[in-house]
Structure formats: C-alpha cells, structure tokens
Amino acid sequence: EAQVTQNPRYLITVTGKKLTVTCSQNMNHEYMSWYRQDPGLGLRQIYYSMNVEVTDKGDVPEGYKVSRKEKRNFPLILESPSPNQTSLYFCASSFMTSGANEQFFGPGTRLTVL
Amino acid sequence: QKEVEQNSGPLSVPEGAIASLNCTYSDRGSQSFFWYRQYSGKSPELIMSIYSNGDKEDGRFTAQLNKASQYVSLLIRDSQPSDSATYLCAVNTDKLIFGTGTRLQVFP
C-alpha cells in the first residue's frame, strides 16, 4: 500500500529534551515536506526536500532541523523543544521535485511540550 | 493579503443539500488547484484537483475554477453527515500554498 508513515503518533515531552519524529514514504517520491498545523493558522511549512541531500527552509523553520540521507526518509529533529512547538505535525510527499502538485500526507504526530 | 483565502465557517447545510465552498488566491500565475478534506485530528486527504478553467466532476464533488477572477470552488451535492469536515484549498505557486480551511457541518 502506497503511504506516508510517521512515528510516533503522539508524544509528550519536556522543554529541552531532544526528539526526532520519523517520516517514511514508499512511493519513490522526490519531494518531502514537514508542516505544522495550529488552530486558526492552517498548515505552515517547516522544511522541505526536493531530493536526497537537498533540503531548504519553509515558512517556519526556527527550532527545527531535518535531514534527507535516503530518498524514502525525512526525519524532523527538535534539538531543544519549547512549549511553542506544541502542535500537530504532518509529513507529506510528492512526485514532482517542486512539490507544487498534489501532496500525500502522513497520519500526523501530535506533540506536546511541557 | 493572504495568498489563499477561505471563509473559516462553519458552513452548515442540511443533509441532501448542496454545499458550496469557496477559495480565492492572489498569484495569477498559479497553475494547479487542489481540495483536501480533513477530519478532526486526521491528516488532509486529497479529494479533487483541477488545472483548467471550468468544472470538473467526480461523483458528488464538482470543482470549479475561474482563473480570471482568481477563485476556485468545491460543490458537494447530496451532502451527507459524513461530509462534515474541514476543507482545505491548496494552490500551486512555486510551491503548494494552503488556505486555513472551511469547516463544513452537515446536519440530519
């Protein structure tokens, strides 16, 4: 089954404790992206990657890191999480390198930072 | 000005009615337009894409695009309570830009 997977699905952590949210897709998509979704603000892009070893900042990159060492995986790293990073996070992938076409979303990770 | 604008709603319609969801965008160079459905706490799910002016129908869903007026709409015929969700409009500029969504409520 073609899909985007994320882990963990739910995470409660404390300020400053490094964490990683994994994302993997099995559709051989070039483009991958991370979004956060907050009430009233919609989906905001954090980082994106157009190919292996190619990553770039989205609209809200502060406090986040990413890497793209393999085509299928695109982990999101929070080196020192803070309460304002409490949010619902989605990973997405797309066939086209620009990402400017239909994107397929993972199930989401609900993160709470205390 | 926001790049993609939607009325947040909620839009309330009775079961069996037509629900009309609208979206306007600012970049005249936009080429591709998408509607996603998102149930509460779930991920967005692509339901329609449209690339040229006019209407595109898929089952109970019809997407309408008017590039001159810079709007795209989604019609849901014979609305069902299971259609109750937030509908996100997404527009291609040099990347995909999402609106904040319109919450649809279909009551029995």
Short mmCIF file of C-alpha atoms in Angstrom, two decimals:
data_model
loop_
_atom_site.label_atom_id
_atom_site.label_comp_id
_atom_site.label_asym_id
_atom_site.label_seq_id
_atom_site.Cartn_x
_atom_site.Cartn_y
_atom_site.Cartn_z
CA GLU A 1 0.00 0.00 0.00
CA ALA A 2 1.31 3.42 -1.02
CA GLN A 3 1.65 5.51 2.09
CA VAL A 4 3.49 8.02 4.20
CA THR A 5 4.19 6.88 7.74
CA GLN A 6 5.16 8.90 10.79
CA ASN A 7 6.33 7.90 14.22
CA PRO A 8 5.49 8.46 16.94
CA ARG A 9 1.86 9.42 16.50
CA TYR A 10 1.65 11.03 19.92
CA LEU A 11 4.44 12.43 22.04
CA ILE A 12 4.53 14.32 25.31
CA THR A 13 7.92 15.66 26.29
CA VAL A 14 9.56 18.35 28.37
CA THR A 15 11.31 21.54 27.40
CA GLY A 16 14.84 21.00 26.13
CA LYS A 17 14.73 17.25 25.62
CA LYS A 18 15.84 16.48 22.07
CA LEU A 19 13.42 14.47 19.98
CA THR A 20 13.09 13.11 16.47
CA VAL A 21 9.91 12.43 14.52
CA THR A 22 10.45 9.98 11.71
CA CYS A 23 8.79 10.10 8.29
CA SER A 24 8.98 7.48 5.59
CA GLN A 25 7.29 7.10 2.19
CA ASN A 26 7.18 4.08 -0.10
CA MET A 27 6.10 5.85 -3.31
CA ASN A 28 9.58 6.76 -4.55
CA HIS A 29 8.63 10.43 -4.32
CA GLU A 30 11.30 13.04 -4.89
CA TYR A 31 9.77 15.74 -2.73
CA MET A 32 9.12 15.56 1.00
CA SER A 33 7.97 18.22 3.40
CA TRP A 34 7.10 18.89 7.03
CA TYR A 35 4.17 21.01 8.14
CA ARG A 36 2.79 22.08 11.43
CA GLN A 37 -0.88 22.82 11.91
CA ASP A 38 -2.19 25.13 14.59
CA PRO A 39 -5.76 26.35 15.14
CA GLY A 40 -6.53 29.39 13.01
CA LEU A 41 -3.14 29.29 11.28
CA GLY A 42 -3.60 26.39 8.90
CA LEU A 43 -0.78 24.31 7.53
CA ARG A 44 2.59 26.01 7.69
CA GLN A 45 5.62 24.53 6.03
CA ILE A 46 8.66 23.95 8.23
CA TYR A 47 11.23 22.40 5.88
CA TYR A 48 11.17 20.64 2.57
CA SER A 49 13.45 18.48 0.48
CA MET A 50 13.49 18.17 -3.30
CA ASN A 51 15.89 15.25 -3.34
CA VAL A 52 18.45 13.34 -1.34
CA GLU A 53 20.84 15.68 0.48
CA VAL A 54 18.82 18.71 -0.70
CA THR A 55 16.81 20.49 1.99
CA ASP A 56 15.53 24.01 2.39
CA LYS A 57 13.65 26.16 4.85
CA GLY A 58 9.93 26.65 4.64
CA ASP A 59 7.95 29.38 6.33
CA VAL A 60 8.57 28.47 9.98
CA PRO A 61 11.96 26.69 10.26
CA GLU A 62 13.16 28.14 13.57
CA GLY A 63 13.82 25.48 16.19
CA TYR A 64 13.75 22.58 13.72
CA LYS A 65 16.27 20.56 11.75
CA VAL A 66 15.85 17.97 9.03
CA SER A 67 17.99 15.59 7.04
CA ARG A 68 17.48 13.62 3.83
CA LYS A 69 20.09 10.90 3.62
CA GLU A 70 17.81 8.45 1.85
CA LYS A 71 15.03 9.11 -0.62
CA ARG A 72 12.35 7.45 1.48
CA ASN A 73 13.12 9.04 4.87
CA PHE A 74 12.85 12.61 6.08
CA PRO A 75 13.14 12.93 9.87
CA LEU A 76 12.24 16.09 11.76
CA ILE A 77 14.53 16.94 14.66
CA LEU A 78 13.78 19.28 17.56
CA GLU A 79 17.12 19.86 19.29
CA SER A 80 15.67 21.76 22.24
CA PRO A 81 11.87 21.70 22.14
CA SER A 82 9.91 24.55 23.66
CA PRO A 83 6.21 24.83 24.55
CA ASN A 84 5.50 26.95 21.43
CA GLN A 85 6.36 23.89 19.37
CA THR A 86 3.33 22.09 20.74
CA SER A 87 1.41 21.35 17.58
CA LEU A 88 0.13 18.76 15.13
CA TYR A 89 2.85 17.82 12.65
CA PHE A 90 2.40 16.33 9.22
CA CYS A 91 4.91 14.89 6.83
CA ALA A 92 3.98 14.93 3.15
CA SER A 93 5.47 13.70 -0.09
CA SER A 94 5.01 14.49 -3.75
CA PHE A 95 6.13 13.03 -7.04
CA MET A 96 7.32 16.31 -8.53
CA THR A 97 10.52 17.84 -7.23
CA SER A 98 8.91 21.25 -6.84
CA GLY A 99 6.21 19.90 -4.57
CA ALA A 100 3.80 22.18 -6.39
CA ASN A 101 1.41 19.42 -7.19
CA GLU A 102 -0.69 17.06 -5.14
CA GLN A 103 0.93 16.07 -1.89
CA PHE A 104 0.18 12.97 0.14
CA PHE A 105 0.16 13.29 3.88
CA GLY A 106 1.20 11.05 6.72
CA PRO A 107 -1.19 10.41 9.63
CA GLY A 108 0.25 13.18 11.80
CA THR A 109 2.16 13.45 15.05
CA ARG A 110 0.62 15.29 17.95
CA LEU A 111 3.41 16.79 20.01
CA THR A 112 3.02 18.35 23.43
CA VAL A 113 5.99 20.13 25.01
CA LEU A 114 5.58 20.84 28.71
CA GLN B 1 -3.08 39.86 1.87
CA LYS B 2 -3.13 36.12 2.41
CA GLU B 3 -2.13 34.11 -0.63
CA VAL B 4 -5.01 31.67 -0.35
CA GLU B 5 -8.17 32.74 1.44
CA GLN B 6 -11.11 30.73 2.64
CA ASN B 7 -14.02 31.54 4.88
CA SER B 8 -13.42 29.65 8.11
CA GLY B 9 -17.10 28.84 8.57
CA PRO B 10 -18.71 26.85 9.90
CA LEU B 11 -20.88 26.34 6.88
CA SER B 12 -23.98 24.47 8.00
CA VAL B 13 -26.15 22.66 5.45
CA PRO B 14 -28.94 20.11 5.84
CA GLU B 15 -28.45 16.56 4.68
CA GLY B 16 -29.17 16.22 0.96
CA ALA B 17 -28.40 19.85 0.16
CA ILE B 18 -25.60 21.26 -1.96
CA ALA B 19 -22.63 22.60 -0.03
CA SER B 20 -20.63 25.32 -1.76
CA LEU B 21 -17.09 26.05 -0.59
CA ASN B 22 -15.08 28.93 -1.98
CA CYS B 23 -11.43 29.89 -2.18
CA THR B 24 -9.63 32.90 -3.64
CA TYR B 25 -5.95 33.20 -4.39
CA SER B 26 -3.59 36.06 -5.10
CA ASP B 27 -0.98 34.69 -7.54
CA ARG B 28 -2.24 34.95 -11.12
CA GLY B 29 0.48 32.57 -12.23
CA SER B 30 -0.96 29.68 -10.24
CA GLN B 31 -1.41 26.58 -12.35
CA SER B 32 -2.78 23.79 -10.17
CA PHE B 33 -5.54 23.78 -7.60
CA PHE B 34 -6.50 21.16 -5.06
CA TRP B 35 -9.16 20.45 -2.50
CA TYR B 36 -8.32 18.43 0.58
CA ARG B 37 -10.73 17.09 3.17
CA GLN B 38 -9.55 16.90 6.77
CA TYR B 39 -11.47 15.25 9.54
CA SER B 40 -10.75 16.48 13.04
CA GLY B 41 -7.36 15.25 14.25
CA LYS B 42 -6.67 13.43 10.98
CA SER B 43 -4.45 14.16 8.02
CA PRO B 44 -5.57 16.04 4.90
CA GLU B 45 -6.87 13.78 2.16
CA LEU B 46 -6.85 14.87 -1.48
CA ILE B 47 -10.34 14.78 -2.97
CA MET B 48 -10.14 16.94 -6.11
CA SER B 49 -7.59 18.55 -8.38
CA ILE B 50 -8.28 20.99 -11.21
CA TYR B 51 -5.92 22.58 -13.69
CA SER B 52 -8.02 24.42 -16.30
CA ASN B 53 -10.94 26.82 -16.25
CA GLY B 54 -14.37 25.32 -15.93
CA ASP B 55 -15.89 22.47 -14.00
CA LYS B 56 -14.53 19.08 -13.09
CA GLU B 57 -16.87 16.48 -11.66
CA ASP B 58 -16.07 13.39 -9.62
CA GLY B 59 -19.05 11.65 -8.09
CA ARG B 60 -20.80 14.05 -5.74
CA PHE B 61 -17.95 16.54 -5.95
CA THR B 62 -17.53 19.30 -8.53
CA ALA B 63 -14.55 21.63 -8.59
CA GLN B 64 -14.90 24.93 -10.42
CA LEU B 65 -12.03 27.14 -11.50
CA ASN B 66 -12.13 30.71 -12.74
CA LYS B 67 -8.59 31.98 -13.29
CA ALA B 68 -9.70 35.42 -14.45
CA SER B 69 -11.46 36.01 -11.14
CA GLN B 70 -8.87 34.02 -9.19
CA TYR B 71 -11.25 31.76 -7.41
CA VAL B 72 -11.80 28.06 -7.11
CA SER B 73 -14.82 26.40 -5.56
CA LEU B 74 -15.96 22.99 -4.47
CA LEU B 75 -19.57 21.86 -4.68
CA ILE B 76 -20.73 18.82 -2.75
CA ARG B 77 -24.08 17.51 -3.94
CA ASP B 78 -26.40 15.43 -1.77
CA SER B 79 -24.38 16.34 1.31
CA GLN B 80 -24.12 13.65 3.96
CA PRO B 81 -23.26 13.93 7.67
CA SER B 82 -20.06 12.03 6.83
CA ASP B 83 -19.02 15.04 4.71
CA SER B 84 -18.71 17.10 7.89
CA ALA B 85 -15.04 18.06 7.95
CA THR B 86 -12.69 20.94 7.22
CA TYR B 87 -11.99 21.51 3.54
CA LEU B 88 -8.61 22.92 2.60
CA CYS B 89 -7.96 24.72 -0.65
CA ALA B 90 -4.38 24.45 -1.95
CA VAL B 91 -2.91 26.45 -4.80
CA ASN B 92 0.29 25.95 -6.74
CA THR B 93 2.54 28.97 -6.94
CA ASP B 94 6.19 27.93 -6.91
CA LYS B 95 5.12 25.66 -4.09
CA LEU B 96 1.85 24.46 -2.69
CA ILE B 97 0.09 27.06 -0.55
CA PHE B 98 -2.78 26.03 1.70
CA GLY B 99 -5.72 28.05 2.88
CA THR B 100 -6.77 27.79 6.51
CA GLY B 101 -9.83 25.76 5.60
CA THR B 102 -13.61 25.96 5.79
CA ARG B 103 -15.41 23.85 8.35
CA LEU B 104 -18.49 22.16 6.92
CA GLN B 105 -21.25 20.81 9.11
CA VAL B 106 -23.97 18.65 7.55
CA PHE B 107 -26.90 18.12 9.88
CA PRO B 108 -29.50 15.33 9.53
#
